mmCIF file of C-alpha atoms and ligand atoms in Angstrom:
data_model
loop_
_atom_site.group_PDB
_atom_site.id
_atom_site.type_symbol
_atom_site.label_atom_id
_atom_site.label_comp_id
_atom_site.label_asym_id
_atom_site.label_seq_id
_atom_site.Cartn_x
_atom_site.Cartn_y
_atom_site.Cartn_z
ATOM 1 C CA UNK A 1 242.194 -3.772 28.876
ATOM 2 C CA UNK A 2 240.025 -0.668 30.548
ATOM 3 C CA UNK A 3 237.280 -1.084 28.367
ATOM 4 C CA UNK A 4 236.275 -2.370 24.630
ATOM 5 C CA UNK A 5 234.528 0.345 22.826
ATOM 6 C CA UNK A 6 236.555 -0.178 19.710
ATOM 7 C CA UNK A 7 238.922 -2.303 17.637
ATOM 8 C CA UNK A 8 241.749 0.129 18.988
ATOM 9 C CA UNK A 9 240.983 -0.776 22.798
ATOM 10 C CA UNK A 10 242.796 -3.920 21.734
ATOM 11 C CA UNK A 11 246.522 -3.888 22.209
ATOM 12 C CA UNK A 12 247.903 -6.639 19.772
ATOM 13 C CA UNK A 13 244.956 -7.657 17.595
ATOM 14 C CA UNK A 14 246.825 -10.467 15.734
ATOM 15 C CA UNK A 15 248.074 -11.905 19.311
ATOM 16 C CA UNK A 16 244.796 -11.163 20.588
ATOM 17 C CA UNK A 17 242.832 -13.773 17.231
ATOM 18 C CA UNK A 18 245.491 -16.080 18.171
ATOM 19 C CA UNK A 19 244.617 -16.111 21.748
ATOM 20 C CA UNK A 20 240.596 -16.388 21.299
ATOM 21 C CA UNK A 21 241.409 -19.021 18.829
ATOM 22 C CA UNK A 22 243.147 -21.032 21.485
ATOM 23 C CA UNK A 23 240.344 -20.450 24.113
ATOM 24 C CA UNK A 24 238.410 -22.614 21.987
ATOM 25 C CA UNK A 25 240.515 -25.726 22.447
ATOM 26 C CA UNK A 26 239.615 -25.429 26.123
ATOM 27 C CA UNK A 27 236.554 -22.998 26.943
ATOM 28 C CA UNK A 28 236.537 -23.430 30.819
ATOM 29 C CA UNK A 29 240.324 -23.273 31.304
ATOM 30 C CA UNK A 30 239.466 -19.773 32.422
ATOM 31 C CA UNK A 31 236.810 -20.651 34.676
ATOM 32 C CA UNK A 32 238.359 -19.124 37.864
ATOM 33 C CA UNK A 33 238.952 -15.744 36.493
ATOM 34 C CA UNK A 34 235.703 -14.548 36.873
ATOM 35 C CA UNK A 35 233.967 -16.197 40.282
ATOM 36 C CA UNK A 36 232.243 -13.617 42.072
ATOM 37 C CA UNK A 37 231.924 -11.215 39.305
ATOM 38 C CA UNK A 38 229.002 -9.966 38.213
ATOM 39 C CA UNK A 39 228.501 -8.863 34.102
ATOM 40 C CA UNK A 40 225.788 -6.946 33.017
ATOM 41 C CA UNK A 41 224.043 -6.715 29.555
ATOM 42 C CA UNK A 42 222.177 -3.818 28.995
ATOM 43 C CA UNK A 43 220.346 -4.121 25.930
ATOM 44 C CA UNK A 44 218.583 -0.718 24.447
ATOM 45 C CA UNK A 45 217.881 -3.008 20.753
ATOM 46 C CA UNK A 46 217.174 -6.409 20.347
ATOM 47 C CA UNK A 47 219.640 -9.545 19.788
ATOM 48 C CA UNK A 48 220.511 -12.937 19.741
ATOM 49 C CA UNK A 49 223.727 -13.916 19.151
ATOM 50 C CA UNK A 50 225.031 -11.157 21.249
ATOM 51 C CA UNK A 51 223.054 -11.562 23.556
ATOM 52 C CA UNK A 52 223.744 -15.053 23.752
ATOM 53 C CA UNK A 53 227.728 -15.327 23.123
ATOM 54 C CA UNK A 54 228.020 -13.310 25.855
ATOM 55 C CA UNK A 55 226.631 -14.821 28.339
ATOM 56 C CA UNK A 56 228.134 -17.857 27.386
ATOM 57 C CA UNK A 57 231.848 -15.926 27.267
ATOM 58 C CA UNK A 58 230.997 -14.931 30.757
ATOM 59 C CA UNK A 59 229.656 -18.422 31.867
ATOM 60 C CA UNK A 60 232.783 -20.070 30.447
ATOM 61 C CA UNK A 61 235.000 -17.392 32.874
ATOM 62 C CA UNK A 62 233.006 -18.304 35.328
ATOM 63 C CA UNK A 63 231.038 -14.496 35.794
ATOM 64 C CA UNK A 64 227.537 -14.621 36.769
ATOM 65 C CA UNK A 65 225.221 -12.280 34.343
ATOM 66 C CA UNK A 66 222.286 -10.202 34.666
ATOM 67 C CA UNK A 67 220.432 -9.445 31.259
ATOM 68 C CA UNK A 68 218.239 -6.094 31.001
ATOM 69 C CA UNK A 69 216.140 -5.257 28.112
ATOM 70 C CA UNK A 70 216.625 -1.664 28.880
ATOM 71 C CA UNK A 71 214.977 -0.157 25.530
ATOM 72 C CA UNK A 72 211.797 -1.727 26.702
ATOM 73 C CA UNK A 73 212.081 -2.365 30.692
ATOM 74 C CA UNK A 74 214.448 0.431 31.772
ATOM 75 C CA UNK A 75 213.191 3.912 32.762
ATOM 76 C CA UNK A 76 213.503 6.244 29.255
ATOM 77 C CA UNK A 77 217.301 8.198 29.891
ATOM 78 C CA UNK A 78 218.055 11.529 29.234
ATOM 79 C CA UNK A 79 222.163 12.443 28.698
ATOM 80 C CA UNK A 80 221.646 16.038 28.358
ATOM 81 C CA UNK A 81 223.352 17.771 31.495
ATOM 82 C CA UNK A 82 221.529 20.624 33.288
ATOM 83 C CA UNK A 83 218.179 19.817 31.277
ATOM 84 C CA UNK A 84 214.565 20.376 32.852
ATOM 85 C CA UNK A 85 213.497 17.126 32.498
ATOM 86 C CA UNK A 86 209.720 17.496 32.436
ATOM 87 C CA UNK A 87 209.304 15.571 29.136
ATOM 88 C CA UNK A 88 209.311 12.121 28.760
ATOM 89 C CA UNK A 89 212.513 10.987 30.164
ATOM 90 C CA UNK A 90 212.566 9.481 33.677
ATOM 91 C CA UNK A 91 216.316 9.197 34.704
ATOM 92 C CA UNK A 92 219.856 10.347 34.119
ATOM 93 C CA UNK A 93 222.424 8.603 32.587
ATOM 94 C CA UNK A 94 224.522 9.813 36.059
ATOM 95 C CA UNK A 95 222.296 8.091 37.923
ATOM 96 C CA UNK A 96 221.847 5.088 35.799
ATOM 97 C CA UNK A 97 225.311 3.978 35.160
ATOM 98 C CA UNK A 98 226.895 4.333 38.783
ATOM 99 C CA UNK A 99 223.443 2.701 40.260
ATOM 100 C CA UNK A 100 224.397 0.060 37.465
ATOM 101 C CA UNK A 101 227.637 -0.143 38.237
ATOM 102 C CA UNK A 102 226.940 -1.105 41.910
ATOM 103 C CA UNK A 103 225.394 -4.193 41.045
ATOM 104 C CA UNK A 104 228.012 -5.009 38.119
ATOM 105 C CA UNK A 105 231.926 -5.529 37.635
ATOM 106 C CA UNK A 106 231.764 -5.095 34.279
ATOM 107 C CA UNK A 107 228.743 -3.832 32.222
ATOM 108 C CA UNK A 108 228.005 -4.358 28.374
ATOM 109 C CA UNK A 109 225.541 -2.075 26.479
ATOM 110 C CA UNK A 110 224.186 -1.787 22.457
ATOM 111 C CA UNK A 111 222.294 0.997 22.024
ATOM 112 C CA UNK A 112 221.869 1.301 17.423
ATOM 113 C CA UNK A 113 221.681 4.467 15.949
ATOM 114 C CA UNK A 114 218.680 6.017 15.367
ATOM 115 C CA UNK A 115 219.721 7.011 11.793
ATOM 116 C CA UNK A 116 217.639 10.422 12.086
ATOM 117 C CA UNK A 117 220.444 12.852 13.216
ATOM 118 C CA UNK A 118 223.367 12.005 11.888
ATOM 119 C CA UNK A 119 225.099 14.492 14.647
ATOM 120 C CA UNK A 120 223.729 13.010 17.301
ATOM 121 C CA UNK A 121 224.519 9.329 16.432
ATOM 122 C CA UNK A 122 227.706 9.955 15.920
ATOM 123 C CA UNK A 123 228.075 11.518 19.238
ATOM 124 C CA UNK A 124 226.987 7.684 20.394
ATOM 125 C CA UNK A 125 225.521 9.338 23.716
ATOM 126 C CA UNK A 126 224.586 5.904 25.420
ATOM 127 C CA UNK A 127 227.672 4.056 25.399
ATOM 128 C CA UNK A 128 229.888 6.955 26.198
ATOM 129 C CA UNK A 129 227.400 8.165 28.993
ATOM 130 C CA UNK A 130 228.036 5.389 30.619
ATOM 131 C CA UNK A 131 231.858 5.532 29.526
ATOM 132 C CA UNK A 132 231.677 8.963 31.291
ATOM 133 C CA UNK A 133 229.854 7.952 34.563
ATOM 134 C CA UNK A 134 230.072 4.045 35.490
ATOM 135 C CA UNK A 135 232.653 2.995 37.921
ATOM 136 C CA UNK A 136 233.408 -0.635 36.133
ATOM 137 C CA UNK A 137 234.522 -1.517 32.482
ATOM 138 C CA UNK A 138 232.623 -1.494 29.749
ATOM 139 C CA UNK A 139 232.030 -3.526 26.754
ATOM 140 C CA UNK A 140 230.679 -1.776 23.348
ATOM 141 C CA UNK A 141 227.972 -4.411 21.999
ATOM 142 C CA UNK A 142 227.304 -2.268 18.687
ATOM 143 C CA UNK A 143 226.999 1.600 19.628
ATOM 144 C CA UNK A 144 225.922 3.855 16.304
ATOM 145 C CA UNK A 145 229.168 3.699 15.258
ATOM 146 C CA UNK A 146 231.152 0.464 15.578
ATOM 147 C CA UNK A 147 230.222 -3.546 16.853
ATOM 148 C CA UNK A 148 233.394 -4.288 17.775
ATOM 149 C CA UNK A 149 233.042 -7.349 19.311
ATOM 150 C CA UNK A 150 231.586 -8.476 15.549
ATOM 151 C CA UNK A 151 234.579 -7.623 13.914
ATOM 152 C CA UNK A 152 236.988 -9.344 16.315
ATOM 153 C CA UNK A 153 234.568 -12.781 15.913
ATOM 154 C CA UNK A 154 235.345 -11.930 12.076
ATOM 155 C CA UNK A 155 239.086 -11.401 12.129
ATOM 156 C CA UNK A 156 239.166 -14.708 13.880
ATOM 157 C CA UNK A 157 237.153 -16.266 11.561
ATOM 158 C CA UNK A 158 238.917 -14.932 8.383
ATOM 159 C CA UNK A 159 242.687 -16.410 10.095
ATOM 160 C CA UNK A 160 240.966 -19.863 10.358
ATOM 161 C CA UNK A 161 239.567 -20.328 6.967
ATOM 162 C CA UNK A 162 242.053 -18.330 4.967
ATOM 163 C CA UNK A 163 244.335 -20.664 2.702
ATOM 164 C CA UNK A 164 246.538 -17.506 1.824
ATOM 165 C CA UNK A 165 248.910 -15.478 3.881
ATOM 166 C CA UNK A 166 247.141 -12.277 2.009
ATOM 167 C CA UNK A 167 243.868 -12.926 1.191
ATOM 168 C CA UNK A 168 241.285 -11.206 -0.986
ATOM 169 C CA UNK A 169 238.604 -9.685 1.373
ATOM 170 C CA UNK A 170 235.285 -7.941 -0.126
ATOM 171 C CA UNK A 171 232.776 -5.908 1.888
ATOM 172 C CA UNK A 172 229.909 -6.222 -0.617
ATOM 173 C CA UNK A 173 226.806 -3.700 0.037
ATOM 174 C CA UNK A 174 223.319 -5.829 -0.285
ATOM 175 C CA UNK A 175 219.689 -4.612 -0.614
ATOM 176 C CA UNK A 176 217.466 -4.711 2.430
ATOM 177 C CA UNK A 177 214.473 -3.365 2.837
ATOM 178 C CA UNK A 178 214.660 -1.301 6.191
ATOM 179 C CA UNK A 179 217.777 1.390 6.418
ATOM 180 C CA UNK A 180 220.312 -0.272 8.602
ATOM 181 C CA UNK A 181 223.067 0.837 10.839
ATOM 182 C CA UNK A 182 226.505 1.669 9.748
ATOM 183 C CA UNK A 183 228.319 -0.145 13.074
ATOM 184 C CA UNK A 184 228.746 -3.494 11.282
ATOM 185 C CA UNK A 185 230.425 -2.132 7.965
ATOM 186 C CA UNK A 186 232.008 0.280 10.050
ATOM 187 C CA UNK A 187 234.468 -2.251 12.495
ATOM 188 C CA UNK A 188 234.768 -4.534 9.457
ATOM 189 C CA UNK A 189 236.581 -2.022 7.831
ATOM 190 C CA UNK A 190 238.789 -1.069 10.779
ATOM 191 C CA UNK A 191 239.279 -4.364 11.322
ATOM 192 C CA UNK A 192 241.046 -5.208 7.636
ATOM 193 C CA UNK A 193 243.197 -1.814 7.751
ATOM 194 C CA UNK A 194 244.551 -3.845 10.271
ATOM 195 C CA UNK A 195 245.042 -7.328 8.926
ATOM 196 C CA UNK A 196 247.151 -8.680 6.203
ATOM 197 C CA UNK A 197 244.405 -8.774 3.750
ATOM 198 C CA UNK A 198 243.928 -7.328 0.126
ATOM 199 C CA UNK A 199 240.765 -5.728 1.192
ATOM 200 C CA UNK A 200 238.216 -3.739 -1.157
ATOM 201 C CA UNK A 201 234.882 -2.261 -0.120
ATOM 202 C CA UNK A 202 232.008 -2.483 -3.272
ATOM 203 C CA UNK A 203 228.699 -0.837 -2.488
ATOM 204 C CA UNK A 204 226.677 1.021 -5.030
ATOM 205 C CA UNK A 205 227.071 5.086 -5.594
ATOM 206 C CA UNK A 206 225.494 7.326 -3.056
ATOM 207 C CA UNK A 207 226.272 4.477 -0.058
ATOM 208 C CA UNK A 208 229.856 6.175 1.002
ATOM 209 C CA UNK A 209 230.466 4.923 4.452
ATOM 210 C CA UNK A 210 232.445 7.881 6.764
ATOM 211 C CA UNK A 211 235.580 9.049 4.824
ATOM 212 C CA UNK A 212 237.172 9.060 8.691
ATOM 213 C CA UNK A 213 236.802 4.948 8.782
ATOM 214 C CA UNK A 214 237.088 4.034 4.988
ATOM 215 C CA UNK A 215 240.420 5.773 4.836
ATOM 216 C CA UNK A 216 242.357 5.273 1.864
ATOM 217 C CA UNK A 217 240.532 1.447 1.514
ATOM 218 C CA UNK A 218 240.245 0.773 -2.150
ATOM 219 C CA UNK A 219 236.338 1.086 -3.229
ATOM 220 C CA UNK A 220 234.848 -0.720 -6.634
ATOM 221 C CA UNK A 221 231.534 0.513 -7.993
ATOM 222 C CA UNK A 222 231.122 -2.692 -9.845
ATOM 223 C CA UNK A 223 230.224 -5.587 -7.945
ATOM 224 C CA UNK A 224 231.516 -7.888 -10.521
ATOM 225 C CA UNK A 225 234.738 -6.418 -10.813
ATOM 226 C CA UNK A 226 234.913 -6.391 -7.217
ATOM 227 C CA UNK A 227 234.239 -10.458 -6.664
ATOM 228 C CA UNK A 228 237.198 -11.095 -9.083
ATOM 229 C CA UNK A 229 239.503 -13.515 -7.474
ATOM 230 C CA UNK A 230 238.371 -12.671 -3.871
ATOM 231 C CA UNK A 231 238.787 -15.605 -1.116
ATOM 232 C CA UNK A 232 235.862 -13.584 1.245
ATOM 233 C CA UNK A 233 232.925 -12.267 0.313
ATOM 234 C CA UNK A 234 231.460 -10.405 3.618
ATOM 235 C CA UNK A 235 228.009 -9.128 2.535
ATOM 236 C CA UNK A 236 226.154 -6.112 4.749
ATOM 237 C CA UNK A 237 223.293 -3.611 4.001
ATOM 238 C CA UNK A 238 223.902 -0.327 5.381
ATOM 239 C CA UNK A 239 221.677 2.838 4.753
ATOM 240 C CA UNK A 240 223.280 5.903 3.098
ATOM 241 C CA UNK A 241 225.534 7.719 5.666
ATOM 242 C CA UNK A 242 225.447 11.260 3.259
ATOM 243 C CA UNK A 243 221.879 11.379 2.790
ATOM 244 C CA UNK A 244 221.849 10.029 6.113
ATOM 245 C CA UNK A 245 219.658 7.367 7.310
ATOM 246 C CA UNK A 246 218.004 7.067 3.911
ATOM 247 C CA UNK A 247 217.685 3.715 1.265
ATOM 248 C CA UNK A 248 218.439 4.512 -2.061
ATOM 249 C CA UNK A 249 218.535 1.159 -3.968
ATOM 250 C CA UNK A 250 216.327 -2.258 -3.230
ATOM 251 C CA UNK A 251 216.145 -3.858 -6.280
ATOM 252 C CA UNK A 252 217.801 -7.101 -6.367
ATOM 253 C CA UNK A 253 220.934 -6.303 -8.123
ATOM 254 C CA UNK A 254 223.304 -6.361 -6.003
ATOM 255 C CA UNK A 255 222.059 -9.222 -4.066
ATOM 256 C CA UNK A 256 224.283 -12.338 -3.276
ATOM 257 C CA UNK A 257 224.092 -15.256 -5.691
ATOM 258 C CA UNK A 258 225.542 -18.405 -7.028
ATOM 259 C CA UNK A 259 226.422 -16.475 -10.268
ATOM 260 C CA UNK A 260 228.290 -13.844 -8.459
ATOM 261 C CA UNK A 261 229.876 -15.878 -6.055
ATOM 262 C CA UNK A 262 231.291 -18.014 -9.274
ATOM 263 C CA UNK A 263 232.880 -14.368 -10.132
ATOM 264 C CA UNK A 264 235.323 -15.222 -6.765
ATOM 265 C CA UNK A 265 238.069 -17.390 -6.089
ATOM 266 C CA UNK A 266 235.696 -20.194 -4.397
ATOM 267 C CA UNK A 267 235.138 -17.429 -1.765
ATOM 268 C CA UNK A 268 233.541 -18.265 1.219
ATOM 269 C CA UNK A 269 230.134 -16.141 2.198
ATOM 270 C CA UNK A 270 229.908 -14.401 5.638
ATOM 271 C CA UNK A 271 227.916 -12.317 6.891
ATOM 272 C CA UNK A 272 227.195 -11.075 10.720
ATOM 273 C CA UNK A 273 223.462 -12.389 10.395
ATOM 274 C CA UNK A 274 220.425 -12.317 10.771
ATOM 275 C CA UNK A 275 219.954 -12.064 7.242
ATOM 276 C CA UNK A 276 217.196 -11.791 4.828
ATOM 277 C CA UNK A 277 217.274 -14.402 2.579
ATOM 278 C CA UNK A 278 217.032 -14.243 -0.950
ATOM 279 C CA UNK A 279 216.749 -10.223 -0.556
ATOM 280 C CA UNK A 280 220.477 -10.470 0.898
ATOM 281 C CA UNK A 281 221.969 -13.441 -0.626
ATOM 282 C CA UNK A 282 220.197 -16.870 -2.607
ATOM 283 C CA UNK A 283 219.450 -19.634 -0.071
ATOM 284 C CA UNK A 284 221.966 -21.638 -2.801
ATOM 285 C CA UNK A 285 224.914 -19.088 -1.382
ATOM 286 C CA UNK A 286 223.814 -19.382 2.605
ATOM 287 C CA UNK A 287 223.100 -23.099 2.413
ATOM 288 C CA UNK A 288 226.300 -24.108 0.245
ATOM 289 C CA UNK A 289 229.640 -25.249 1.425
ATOM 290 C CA UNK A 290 231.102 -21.880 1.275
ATOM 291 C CA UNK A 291 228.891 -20.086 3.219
ATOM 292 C CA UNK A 292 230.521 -19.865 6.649
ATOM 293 C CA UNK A 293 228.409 -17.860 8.902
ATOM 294 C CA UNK A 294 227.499 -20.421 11.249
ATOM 295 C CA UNK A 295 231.347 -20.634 12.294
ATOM 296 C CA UNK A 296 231.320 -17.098 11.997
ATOM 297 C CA UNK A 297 228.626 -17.036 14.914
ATOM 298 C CA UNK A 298 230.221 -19.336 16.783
ATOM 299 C CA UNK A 299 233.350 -17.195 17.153
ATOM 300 C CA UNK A 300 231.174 -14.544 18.896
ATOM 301 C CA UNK A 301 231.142 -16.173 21.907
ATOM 302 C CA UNK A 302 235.124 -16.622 21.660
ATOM 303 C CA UNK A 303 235.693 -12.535 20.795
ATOM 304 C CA UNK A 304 234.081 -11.686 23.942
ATOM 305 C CA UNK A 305 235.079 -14.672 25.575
ATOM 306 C CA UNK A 306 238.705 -13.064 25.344
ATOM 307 C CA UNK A 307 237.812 -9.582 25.842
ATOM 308 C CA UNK A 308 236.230 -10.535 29.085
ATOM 309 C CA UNK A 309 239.210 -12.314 30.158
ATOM 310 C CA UNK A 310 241.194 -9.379 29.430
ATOM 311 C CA UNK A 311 239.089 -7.265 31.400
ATOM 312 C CA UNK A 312 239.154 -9.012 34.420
ATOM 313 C CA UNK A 313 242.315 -9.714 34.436
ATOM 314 C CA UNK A 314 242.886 -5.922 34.658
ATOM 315 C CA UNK A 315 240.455 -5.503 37.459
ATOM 316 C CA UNK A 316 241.479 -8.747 39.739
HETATM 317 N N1 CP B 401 225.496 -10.148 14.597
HETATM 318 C C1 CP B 401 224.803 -9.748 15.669
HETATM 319 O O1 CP B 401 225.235 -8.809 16.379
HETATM 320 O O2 CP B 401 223.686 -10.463 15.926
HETATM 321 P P1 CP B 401 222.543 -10.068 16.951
HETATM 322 O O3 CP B 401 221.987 -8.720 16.481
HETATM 323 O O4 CP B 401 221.538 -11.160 16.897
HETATM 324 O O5 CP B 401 223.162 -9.895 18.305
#
């Protein structure tokens, strides 16, 4: 692997789940692979599991890592080529990522969208300006358009817990009161076009995700209808992606709860987290049996874990 900026950067996916589900039998078998190799996390929006799984994906291979809170630490960038840059922007992105790149074999960025230009998100100008000018790999951590490395930890979660060959997979739309990014809902869905899964998306009118990444995937209106005999219920708030950026619904509705998850098939309850509770889903859905987000976290580490180790293994 060059470099993991989507789902499609990965060759074999179902060879690849298998493989990251293996690495967790023995973590450190690895631990060669990456001695004397530097990773770098450049983070333009805060986290914690990312942050976190990585380094310990890159621990377990044996990397070293260097964190940077860039958004806050880092001099402001400016990707525009042949601008005056008198305004507030300090460096280049053509300086940035090949200085970077100096100091790091491989480097990892998230960098949200804005959700103010819908244009200019979806041109996702910090991860592919470094695409365009750093001299090592790089590793998507959630651009404007896609986390990835989310949806991998999910695929692998979903083959563990699944009692059926085909199961029923839901991405249920939540309330939340800020507008939130598309990237989440975004690899999800690429992820189940690509799995054996009956897979339906359910979000109130007016939230349409991109017609480009929802395909021909089969959308239900009604929520109820939707939870009918699913085995996964994968809840997400996303703001509207027509009336870009905006929230059009945030009364409690559509919010996860014991009575709709008794709709299911004794689903379990994931989400990517964090999560609001009881604007998102009860605490009686996040704290019960079913709910399986914990795991789900766990496999983070494990979904970079493997596309580190594919990374280097193209570079060594
Ligand atoms: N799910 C996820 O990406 O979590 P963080 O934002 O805490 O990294």
């Amino acid at each position: 692997m060059n470099n993991f900026i989507n789902i499609s950067d990965v060759k074999d996916i179902q060879k690849t789940i298998e493989e990251a589900i293996d690495l967790k039998g023995n973590p450190t078998k690895h631990k060669g692979l990456g001695k004397h190799k530097t990773l770098g996390l450049l983070f333009f929006n805060p986290s914690l599991r990312t942050r976190l799984s990585t380094q310990k994906a890159a621990i377990n291979l044996g990397m070293d890592v260097m964190v940077m809170n860039f958004g806050s630490d880092g001099w402001a960038l400016e990707f525009e080529d042949g601008t005056v840059m008198k305004d507030s922007n300090s460096e280049h992105i053509k300086e940035a990522a090949q200085v970077v790149s100096q100091y790091c074999d491989v480097i990892a960025v998230r960098a949200f969208a804005k959700l103010k230009d819908r244009e200019k998100d979806c041109q996702d100008e910090v991860i592919n300006g470094f695409l365009k000018y750093a001299n090592v790999p790089i590793i998507n951590m959630e651009s404007a358009k896609g986390h990835p490395l989310q949806a991998l930890a999910d695929a692998i979660t979903i083959e563990e817990f699944k009692a059926l060959k085909k199961p029923k997979v839901v991405l249920s739309w939540a309330p939340h009161p800020k507008a939130l990014p598309h990237a989440v809902a975004n690899s999800f869905i690429e992820m189940m076009q690509l799995q054996e899964a009956n897979f339906v998306i359910t979000h109130p009118k007016g939230y349409e995700l991109d017609s480009e990444i929802t395909k021909k995937a089969s959308i239900e209106y009604n929520q109820d209808k939707a939870f009918q005999n699913a085995d996964f219920i994968y809840v997400k708030n996303w703001s509207a992606y027509k009336k870009y950026g905006e929230i059009l619904k945030t009364d409690a509705d559509w919010m996860i709860t014991t009575h709709k998850m008794k709709l299911t098939n004794n689903a379990k309850f994931m989400h990517c987290l964090p999560v609001r509770r009881n604007v998102v889903v009860a605490d009686d859905v996040l704290d019960s049996q079913n709910s399986i987000v914990i795991a789900q976290a766990n496999n983070r580490t494990f979904s970079a874990q493997i596309v580190l180790k594919k990374i280097l293994e193209n570079i060594k």
